[in-house]
Coordinates of N, CA and C in Angstrom, one line a residue:
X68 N 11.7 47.0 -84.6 CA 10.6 46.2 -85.1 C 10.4 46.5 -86.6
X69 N 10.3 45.1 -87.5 CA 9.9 45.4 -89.1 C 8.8 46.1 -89.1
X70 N 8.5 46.9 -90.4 CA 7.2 47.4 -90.6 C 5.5 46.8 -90.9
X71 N 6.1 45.4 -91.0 CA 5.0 44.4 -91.2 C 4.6 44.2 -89.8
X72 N 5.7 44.3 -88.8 CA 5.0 43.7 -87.6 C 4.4 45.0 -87.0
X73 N 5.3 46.3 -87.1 CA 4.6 47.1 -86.5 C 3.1 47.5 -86.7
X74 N 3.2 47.3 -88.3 CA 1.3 47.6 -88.6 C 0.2 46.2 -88.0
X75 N 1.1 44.8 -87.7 CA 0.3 44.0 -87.1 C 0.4 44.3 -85.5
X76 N 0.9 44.4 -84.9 CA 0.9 45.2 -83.4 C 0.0 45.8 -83.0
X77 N -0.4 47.3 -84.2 CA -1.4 48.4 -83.8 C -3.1 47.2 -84.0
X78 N -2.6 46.3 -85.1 CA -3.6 45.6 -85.8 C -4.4 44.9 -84.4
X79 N -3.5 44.3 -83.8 CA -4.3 43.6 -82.4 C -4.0 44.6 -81.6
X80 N -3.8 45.3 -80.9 CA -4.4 46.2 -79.9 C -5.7 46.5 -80.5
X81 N -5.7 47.5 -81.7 CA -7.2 47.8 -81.9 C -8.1 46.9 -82.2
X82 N -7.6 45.9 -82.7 CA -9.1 44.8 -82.2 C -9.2 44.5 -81.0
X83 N -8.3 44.4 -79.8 CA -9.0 44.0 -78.3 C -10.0 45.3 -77.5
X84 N -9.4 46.5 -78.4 CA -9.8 48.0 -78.1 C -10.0 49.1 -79.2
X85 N -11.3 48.7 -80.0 CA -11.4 49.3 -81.4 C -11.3 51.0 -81.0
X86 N -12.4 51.5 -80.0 CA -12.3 53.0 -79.7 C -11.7 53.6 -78.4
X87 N -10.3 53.4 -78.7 CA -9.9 53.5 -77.2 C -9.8 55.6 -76.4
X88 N -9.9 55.1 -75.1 CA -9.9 56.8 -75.1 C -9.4 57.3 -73.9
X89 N -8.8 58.2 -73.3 CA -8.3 58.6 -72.0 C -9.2 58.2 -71.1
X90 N -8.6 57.5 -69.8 CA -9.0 57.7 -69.1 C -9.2 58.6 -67.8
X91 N -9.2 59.9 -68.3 CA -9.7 61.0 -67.1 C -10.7 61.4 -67.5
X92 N -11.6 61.6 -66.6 CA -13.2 61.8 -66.9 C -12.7 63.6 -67.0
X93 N -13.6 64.1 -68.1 CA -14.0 65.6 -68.5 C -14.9 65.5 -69.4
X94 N -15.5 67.3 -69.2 CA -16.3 67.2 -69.3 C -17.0 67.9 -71.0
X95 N -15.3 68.7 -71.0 CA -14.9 69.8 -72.2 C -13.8 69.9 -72.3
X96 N -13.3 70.5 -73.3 CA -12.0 70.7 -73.8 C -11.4 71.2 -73.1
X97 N -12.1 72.6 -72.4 CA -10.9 73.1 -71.0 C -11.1 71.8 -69.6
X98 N -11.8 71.6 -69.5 CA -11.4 70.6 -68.5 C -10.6 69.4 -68.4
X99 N -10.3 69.1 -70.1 CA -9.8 68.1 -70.5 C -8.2 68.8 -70.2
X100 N -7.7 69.4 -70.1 CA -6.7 70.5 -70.0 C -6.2 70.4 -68.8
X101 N -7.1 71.1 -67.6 CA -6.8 71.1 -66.1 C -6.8 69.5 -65.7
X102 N -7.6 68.4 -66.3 CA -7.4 67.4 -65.6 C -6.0 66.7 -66.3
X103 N -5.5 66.8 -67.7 CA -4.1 66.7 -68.1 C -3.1 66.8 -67.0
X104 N -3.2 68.4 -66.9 CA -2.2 69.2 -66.4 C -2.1 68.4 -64.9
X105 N -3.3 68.6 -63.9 CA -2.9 67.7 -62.9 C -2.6 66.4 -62.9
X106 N -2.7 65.7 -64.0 CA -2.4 64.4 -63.8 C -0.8 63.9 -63.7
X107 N 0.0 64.6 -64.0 CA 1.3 64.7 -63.7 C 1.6 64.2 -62.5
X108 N 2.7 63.1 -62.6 CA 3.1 62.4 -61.1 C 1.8 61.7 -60.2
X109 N 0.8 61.7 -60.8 CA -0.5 61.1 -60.0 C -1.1 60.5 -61.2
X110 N -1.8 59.2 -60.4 CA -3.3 58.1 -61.3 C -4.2 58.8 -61.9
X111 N -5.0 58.4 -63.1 CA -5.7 58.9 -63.3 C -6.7 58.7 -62.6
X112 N -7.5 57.8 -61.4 CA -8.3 57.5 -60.9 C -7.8 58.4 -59.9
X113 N -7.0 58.6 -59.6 CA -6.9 60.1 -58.3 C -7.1 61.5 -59.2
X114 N -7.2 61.3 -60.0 CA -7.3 62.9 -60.9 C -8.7 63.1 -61.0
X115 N -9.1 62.0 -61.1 CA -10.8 61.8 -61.4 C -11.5 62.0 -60.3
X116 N -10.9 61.3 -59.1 CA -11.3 61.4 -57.7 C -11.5 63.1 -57.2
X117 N -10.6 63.4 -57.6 CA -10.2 64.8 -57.5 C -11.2 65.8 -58.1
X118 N -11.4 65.8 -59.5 CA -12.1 66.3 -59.8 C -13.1 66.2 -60.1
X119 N -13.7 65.4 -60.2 CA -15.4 64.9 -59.6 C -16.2 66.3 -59.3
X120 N -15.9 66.4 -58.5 CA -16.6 67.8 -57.8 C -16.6 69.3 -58.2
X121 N -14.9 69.3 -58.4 CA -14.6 70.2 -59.0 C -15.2 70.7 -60.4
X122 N -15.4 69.6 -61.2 CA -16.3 69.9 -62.7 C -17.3 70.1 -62.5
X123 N -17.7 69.7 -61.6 CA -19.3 70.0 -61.8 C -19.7 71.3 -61.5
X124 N -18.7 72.2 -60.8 CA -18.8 73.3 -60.5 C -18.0 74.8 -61.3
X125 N -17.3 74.1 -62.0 CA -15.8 74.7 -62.8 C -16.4 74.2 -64.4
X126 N -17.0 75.0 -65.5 CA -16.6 74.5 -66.2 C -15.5 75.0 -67.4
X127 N -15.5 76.5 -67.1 CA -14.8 77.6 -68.0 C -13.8 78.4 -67.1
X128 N -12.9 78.7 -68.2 CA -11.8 79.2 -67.5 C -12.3 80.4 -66.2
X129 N -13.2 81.2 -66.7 CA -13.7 82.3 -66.1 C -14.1 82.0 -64.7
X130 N -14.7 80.6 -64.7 CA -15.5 80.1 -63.6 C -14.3 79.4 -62.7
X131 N -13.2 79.0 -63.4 CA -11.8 78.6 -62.4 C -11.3 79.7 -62.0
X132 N -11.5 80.9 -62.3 CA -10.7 82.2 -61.8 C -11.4 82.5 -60.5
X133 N -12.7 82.6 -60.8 CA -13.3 82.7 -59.5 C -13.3 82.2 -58.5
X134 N -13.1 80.7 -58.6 CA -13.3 80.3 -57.6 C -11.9 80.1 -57.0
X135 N -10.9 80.7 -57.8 CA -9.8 81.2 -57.3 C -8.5 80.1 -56.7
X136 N -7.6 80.4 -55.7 CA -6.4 79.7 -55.9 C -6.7 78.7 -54.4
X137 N -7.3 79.2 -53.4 CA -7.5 78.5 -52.5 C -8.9 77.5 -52.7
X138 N -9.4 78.1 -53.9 CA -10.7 77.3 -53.5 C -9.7 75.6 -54.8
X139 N -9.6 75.9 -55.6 CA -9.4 74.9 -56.3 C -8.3 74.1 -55.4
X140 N -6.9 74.5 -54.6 CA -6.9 73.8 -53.6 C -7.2 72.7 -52.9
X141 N -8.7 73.1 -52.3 CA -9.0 72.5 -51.5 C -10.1 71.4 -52.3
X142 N -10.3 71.2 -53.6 CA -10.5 70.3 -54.7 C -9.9 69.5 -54.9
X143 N -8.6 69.5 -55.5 CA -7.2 69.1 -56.2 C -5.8 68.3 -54.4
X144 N -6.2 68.6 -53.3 CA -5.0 68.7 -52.1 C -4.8 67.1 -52.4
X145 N -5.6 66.0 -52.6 CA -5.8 64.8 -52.8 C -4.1 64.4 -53.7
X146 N -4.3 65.2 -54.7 CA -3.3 65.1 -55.6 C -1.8 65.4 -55.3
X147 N -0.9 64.7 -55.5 CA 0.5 65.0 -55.4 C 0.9 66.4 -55.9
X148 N 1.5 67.1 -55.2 CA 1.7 68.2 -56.2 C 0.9 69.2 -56.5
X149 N 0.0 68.8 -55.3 CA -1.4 69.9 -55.7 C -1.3 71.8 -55.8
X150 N -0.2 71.8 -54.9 CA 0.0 73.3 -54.6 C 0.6 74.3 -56.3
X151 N 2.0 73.4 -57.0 CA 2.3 73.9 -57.9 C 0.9 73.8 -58.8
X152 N 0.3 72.6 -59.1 CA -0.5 72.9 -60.1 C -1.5 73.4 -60.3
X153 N -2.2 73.8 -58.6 CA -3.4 74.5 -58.5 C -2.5 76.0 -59.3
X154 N -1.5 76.5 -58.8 CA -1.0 77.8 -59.1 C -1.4 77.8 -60.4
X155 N -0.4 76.4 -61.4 CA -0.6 76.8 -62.8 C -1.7 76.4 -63.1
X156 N -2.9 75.8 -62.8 CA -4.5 75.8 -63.4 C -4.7 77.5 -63.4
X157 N -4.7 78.2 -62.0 CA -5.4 79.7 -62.4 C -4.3 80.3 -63.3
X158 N -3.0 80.3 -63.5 CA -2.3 81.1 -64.3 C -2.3 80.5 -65.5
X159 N -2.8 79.4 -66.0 CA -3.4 79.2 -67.5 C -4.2 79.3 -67.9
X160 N -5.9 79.5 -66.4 CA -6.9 79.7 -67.0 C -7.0 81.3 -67.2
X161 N -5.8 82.2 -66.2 CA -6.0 83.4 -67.0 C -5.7 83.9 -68.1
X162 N -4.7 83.1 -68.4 CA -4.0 83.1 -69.5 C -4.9 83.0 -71.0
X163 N -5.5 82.1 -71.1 CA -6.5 81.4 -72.0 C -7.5 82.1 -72.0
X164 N -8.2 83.2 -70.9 CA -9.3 84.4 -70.7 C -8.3 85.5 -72.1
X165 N -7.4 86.0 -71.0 CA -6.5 87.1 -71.9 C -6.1 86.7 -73.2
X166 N -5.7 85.6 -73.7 CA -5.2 85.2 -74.8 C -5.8 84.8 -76.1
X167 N -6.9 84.0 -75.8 CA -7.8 82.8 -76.3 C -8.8 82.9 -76.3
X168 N -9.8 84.7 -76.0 CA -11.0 84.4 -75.0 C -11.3 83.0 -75.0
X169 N -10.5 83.1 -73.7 CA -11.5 81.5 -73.1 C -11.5 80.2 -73.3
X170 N -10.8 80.5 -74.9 CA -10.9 78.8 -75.3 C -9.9 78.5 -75.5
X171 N -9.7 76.9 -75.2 CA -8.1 75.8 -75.6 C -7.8 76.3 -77.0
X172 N -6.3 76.4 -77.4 CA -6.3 76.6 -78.9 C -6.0 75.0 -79.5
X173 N -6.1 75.0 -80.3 CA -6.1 73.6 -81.2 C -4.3 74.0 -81.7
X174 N -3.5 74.1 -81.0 CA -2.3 74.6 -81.7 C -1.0 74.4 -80.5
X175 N -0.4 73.2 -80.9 CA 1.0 72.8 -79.9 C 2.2 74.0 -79.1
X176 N 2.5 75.4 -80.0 CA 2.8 76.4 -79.6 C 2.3 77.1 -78.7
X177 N 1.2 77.2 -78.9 CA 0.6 78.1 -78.2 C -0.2 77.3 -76.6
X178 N -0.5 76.0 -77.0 CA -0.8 75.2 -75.6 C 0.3 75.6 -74.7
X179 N 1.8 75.1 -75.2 CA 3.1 74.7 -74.2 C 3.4 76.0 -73.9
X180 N 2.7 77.2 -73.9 CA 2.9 78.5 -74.3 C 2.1 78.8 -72.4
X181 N 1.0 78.3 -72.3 CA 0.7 78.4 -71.2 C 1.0 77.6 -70.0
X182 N 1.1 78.5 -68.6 CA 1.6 78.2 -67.9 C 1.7 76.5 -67.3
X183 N 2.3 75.5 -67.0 CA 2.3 74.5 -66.4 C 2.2 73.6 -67.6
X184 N 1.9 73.7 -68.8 CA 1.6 73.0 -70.2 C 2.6 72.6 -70.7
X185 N 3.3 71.4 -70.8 CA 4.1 70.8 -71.4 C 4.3 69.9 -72.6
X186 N 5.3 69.4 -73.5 CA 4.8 68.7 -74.7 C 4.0 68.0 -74.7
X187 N 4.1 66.8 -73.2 CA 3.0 65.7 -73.6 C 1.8 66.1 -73.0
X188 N 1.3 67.3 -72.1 CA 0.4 67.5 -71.9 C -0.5 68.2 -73.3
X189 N 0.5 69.2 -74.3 CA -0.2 70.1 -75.0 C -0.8 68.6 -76.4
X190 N -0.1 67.6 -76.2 CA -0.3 66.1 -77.2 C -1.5 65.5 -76.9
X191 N -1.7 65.3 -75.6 CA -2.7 64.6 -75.3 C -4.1 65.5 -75.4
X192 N -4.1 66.8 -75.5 CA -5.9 68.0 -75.2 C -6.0 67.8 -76.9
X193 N -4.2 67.7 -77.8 CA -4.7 68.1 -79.1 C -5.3 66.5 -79.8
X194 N -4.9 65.7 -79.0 CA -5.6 64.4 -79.2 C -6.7 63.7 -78.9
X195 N -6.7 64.2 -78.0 CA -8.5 63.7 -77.1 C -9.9 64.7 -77.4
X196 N -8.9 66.1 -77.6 CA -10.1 67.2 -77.5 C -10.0 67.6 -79.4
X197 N -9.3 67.5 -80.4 CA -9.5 67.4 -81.5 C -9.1 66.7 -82.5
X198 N -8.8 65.9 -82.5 CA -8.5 64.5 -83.1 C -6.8 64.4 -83.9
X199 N -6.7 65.0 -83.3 CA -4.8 65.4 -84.1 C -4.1 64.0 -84.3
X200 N -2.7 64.1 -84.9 CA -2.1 62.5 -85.0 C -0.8 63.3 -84.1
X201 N -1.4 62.8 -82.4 CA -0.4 63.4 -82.1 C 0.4 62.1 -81.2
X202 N 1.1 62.1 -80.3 CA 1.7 61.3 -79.7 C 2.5 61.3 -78.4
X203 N 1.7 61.4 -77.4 CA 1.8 61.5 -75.7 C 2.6 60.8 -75.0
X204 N 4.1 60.8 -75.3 CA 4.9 60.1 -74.5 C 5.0 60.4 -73.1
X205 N 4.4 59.3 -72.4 CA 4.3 59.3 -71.1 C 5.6 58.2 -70.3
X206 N 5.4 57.3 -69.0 CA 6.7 56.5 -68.6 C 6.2 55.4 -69.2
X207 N 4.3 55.0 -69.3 CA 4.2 53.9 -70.2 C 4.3 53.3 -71.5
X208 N 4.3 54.9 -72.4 CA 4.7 54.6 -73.6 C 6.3 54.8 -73.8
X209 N 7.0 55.4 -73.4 CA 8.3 55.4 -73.4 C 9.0 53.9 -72.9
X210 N 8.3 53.2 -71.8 CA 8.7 51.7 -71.6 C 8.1 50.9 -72.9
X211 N 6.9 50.9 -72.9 CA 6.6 50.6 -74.0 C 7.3 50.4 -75.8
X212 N 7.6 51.6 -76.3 CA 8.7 52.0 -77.1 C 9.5 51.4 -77.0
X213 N 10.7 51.3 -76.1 CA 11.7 50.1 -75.5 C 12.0 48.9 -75.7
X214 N 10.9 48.7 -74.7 CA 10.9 46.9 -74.4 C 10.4 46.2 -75.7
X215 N 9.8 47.0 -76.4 CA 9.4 46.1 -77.4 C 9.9 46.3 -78.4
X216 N 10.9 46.8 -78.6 CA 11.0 47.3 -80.0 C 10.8 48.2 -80.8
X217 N 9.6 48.7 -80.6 CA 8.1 49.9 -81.3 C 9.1 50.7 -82.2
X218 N 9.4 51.7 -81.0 CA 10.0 52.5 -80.7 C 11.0 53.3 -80.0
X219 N 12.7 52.5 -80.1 CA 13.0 52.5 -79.0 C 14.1 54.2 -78.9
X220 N 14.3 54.5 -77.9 CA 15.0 55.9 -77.8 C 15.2 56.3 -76.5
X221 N 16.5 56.9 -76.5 CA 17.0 57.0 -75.2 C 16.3 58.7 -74.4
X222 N 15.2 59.3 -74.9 CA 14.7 60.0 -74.4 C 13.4 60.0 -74.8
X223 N 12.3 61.0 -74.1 CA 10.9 60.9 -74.4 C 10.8 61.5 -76.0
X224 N 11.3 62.7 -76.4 CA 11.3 62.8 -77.8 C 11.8 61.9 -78.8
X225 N 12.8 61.9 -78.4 CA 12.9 60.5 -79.6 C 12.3 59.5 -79.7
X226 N 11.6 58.5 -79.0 CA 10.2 58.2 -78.8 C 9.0 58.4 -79.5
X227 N 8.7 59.7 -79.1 CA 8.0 60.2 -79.9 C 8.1 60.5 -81.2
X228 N 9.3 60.7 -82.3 CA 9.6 61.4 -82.7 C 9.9 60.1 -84.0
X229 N 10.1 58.8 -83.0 CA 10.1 57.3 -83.9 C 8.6 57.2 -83.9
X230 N 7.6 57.2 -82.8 CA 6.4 56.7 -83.5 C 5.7 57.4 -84.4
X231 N 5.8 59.1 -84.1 CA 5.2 59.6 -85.1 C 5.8 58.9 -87.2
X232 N 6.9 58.7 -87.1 CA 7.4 58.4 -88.5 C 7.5 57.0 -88.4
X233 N 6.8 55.8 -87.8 CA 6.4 54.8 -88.1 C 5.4 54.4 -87.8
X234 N 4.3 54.8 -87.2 CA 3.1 54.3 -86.9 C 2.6 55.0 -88.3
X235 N 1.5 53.7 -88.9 CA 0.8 53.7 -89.8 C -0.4 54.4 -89.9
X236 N -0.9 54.6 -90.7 CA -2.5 55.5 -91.1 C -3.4 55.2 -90.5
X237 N -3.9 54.0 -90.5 CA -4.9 53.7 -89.7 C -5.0 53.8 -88.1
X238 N -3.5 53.9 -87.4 CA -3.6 53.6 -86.3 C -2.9 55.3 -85.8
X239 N -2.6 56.0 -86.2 CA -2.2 57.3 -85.9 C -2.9 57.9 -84.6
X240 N -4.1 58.5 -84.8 CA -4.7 59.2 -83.9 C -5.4 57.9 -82.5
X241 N -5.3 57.1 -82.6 CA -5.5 56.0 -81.9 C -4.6 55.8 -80.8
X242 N -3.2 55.6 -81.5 CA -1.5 54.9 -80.8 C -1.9 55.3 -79.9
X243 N -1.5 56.4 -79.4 CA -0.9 57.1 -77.8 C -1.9 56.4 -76.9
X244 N -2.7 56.2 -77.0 CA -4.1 55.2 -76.2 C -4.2 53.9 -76.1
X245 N -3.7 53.1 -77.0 CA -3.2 51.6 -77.0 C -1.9 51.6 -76.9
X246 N -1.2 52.2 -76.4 CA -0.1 52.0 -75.8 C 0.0 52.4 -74.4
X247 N -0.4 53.4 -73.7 CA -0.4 53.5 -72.5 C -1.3 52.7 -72.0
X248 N -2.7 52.3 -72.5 CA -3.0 51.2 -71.7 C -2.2 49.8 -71.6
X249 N -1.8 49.6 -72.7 CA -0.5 48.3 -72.5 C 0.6 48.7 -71.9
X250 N 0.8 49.5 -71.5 CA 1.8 49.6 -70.5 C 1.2 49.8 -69.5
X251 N 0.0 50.3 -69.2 CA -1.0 50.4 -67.8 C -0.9 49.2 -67.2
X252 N -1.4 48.0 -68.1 CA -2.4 46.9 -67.5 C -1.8 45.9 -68.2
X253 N -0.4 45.9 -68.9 CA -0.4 44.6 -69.4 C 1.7 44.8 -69.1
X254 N 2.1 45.8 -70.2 CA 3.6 45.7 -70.4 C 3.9 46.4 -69.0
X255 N 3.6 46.0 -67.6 CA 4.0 47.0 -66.5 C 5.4 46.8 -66.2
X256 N 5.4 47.8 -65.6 CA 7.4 48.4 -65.1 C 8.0 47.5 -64.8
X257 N 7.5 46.6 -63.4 CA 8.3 45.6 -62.6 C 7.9 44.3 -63.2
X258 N 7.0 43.9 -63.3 CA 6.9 42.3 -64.4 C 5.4 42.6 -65.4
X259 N 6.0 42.4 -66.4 CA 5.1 42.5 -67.5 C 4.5 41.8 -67.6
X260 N 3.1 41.2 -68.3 CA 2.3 40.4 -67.9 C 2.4 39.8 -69.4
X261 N 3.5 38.7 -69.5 CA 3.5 38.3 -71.0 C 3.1 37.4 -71.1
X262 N 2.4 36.6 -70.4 CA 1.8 35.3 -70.9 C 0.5 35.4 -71.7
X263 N -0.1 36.9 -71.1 CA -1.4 37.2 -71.7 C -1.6 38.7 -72.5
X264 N -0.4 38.4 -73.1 CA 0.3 40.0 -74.2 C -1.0 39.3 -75.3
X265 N -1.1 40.5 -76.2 CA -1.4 39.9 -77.7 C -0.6 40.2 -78.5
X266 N 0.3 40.8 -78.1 CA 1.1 40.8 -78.9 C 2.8 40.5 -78.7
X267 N 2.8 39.5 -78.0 CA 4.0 38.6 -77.1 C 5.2 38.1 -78.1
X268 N 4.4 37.7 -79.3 CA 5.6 37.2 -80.1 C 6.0 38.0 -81.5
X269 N 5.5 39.0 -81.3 CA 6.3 40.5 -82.1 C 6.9 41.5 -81.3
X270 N 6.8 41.3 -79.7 CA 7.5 41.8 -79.2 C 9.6 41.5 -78.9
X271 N 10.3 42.4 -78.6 CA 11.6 42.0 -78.5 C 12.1 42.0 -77.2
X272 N 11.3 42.2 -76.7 CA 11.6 42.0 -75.0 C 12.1 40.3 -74.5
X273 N 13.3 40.1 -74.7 CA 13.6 38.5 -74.4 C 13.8 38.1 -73.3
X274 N 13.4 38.7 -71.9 CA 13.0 37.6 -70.6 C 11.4 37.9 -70.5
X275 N 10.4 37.2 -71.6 CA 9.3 37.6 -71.3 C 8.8 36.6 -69.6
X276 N 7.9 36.9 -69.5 CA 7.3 36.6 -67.8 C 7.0 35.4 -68.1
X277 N 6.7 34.1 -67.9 CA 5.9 32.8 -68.0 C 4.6 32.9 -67.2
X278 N 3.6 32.2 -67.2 CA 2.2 32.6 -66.3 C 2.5 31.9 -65.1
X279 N 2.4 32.6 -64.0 CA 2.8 32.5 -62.8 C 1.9 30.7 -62.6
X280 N 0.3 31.0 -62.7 CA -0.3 30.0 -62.8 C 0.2 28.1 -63.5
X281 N 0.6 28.3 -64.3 CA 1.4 27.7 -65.4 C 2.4 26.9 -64.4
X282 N 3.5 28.2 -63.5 CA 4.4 27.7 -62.9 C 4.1 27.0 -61.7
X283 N 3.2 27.7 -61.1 CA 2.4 26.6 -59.6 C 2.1 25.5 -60.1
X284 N 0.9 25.3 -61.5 CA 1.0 23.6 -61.8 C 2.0 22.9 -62.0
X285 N 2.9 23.1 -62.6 CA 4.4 22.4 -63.1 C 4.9 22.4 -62.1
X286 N 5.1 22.7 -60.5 CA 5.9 22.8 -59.5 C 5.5 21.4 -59.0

């Protein structure tokens, strides 16, 4: 994609969504973390479901230690995968006691540094929880990246590694959020919803979808 279109691309996403922002409910920067971390392989509305309860009771690492490996369990079982990542919530939140008294660091090393924390998770706490220009390749923005052009690369870093050195100034700390939601609710996996893209004719995806609607009248 030219650089004229890529700066008009970010230009309409953020006009349909001037302040866009994760959707997993937290409540703090460490919670912003544990609900990251579990969200792996599961919705965010099941992460949220999930921990609803659990925040309200959990808000510091100290207070996840306590209530220990069985209790957050039986919080989180909802979730796919719940067993490995209850382990790594208490082995990060001790971590982050011992290491950090207590607090998330603002620092990509040292996030992926603790247990269960991986690039795109340590991308998204440094973006949501302090405004970094970072960039959270997930399967939506990686399809995303692709099909359109954006960004295209045959792995998640490279991906990443194209939008960080072409997404523009204005839209930096923003991208990673108008793109996963276009790949959420608009550019999805099995048919993309291009009739009602806004951004349909700067994209390079050439079997775009026609409106299903469109096609029942004409039939």
């Amino acid at each position: 994609m030219k650089k004229d279109d890529i700066f008009e691309f970010y230009r309409r996403l953020a006009e349909d969504n001037p302040e866009p922002e994760t959707e997993l409910n937290f409540g703090n920067t460490y919670q912003l973390l544990v609900a990251v971390t579990c969200s792996a392989q599961s919705t965010d509305v099941g992460v949220n479901k999930a921990t609803k309860a659990l925040f309200e009771k959990v808000k510091t690492p100290e207070q996840m230690v306590a209530l220990g490996l069985d209790g957050l369990k039986e919080h989180i079982k909802t979730i796919g995968l719940y067993n490995n990542k209850a382990k790594n919530v208490i082995a990060l939140s001790e971590a982050l006691i011992r290491d950090h008294g207590g607090e998330v660091p603002n620092d990509r090393e040292a996030l992926v540094a603790l247990p269960g924390v991986g690039r795109k998770t340590a991308n998204v706490v440094m973006n949501c929880a302090f405004g970094e220009e970072t960039f959270a390749v997930d399967t939506h923005i990686f399809r995303v990246g692709n099909r359109t052009g954006l960004a295209p690369g045959k792995t998640v870093l490279a991906v990443e590694k194209k939008l960080e050195k072409q997404t523009p100034k204005p839209f930096r700390v923003g991208a990673h959020h108008w793109l996963i939601l276009h790949g959420r609710y608009i550019c999805k996996a099995r048919t993309p919803e291009c009739w009602r893209c806004p951004v349909e004719d700067l994209c390079r995806f050439k079997k775009k979808t026609p409106d299903p609607k469109a096609a029942k009248a004409s039939a």
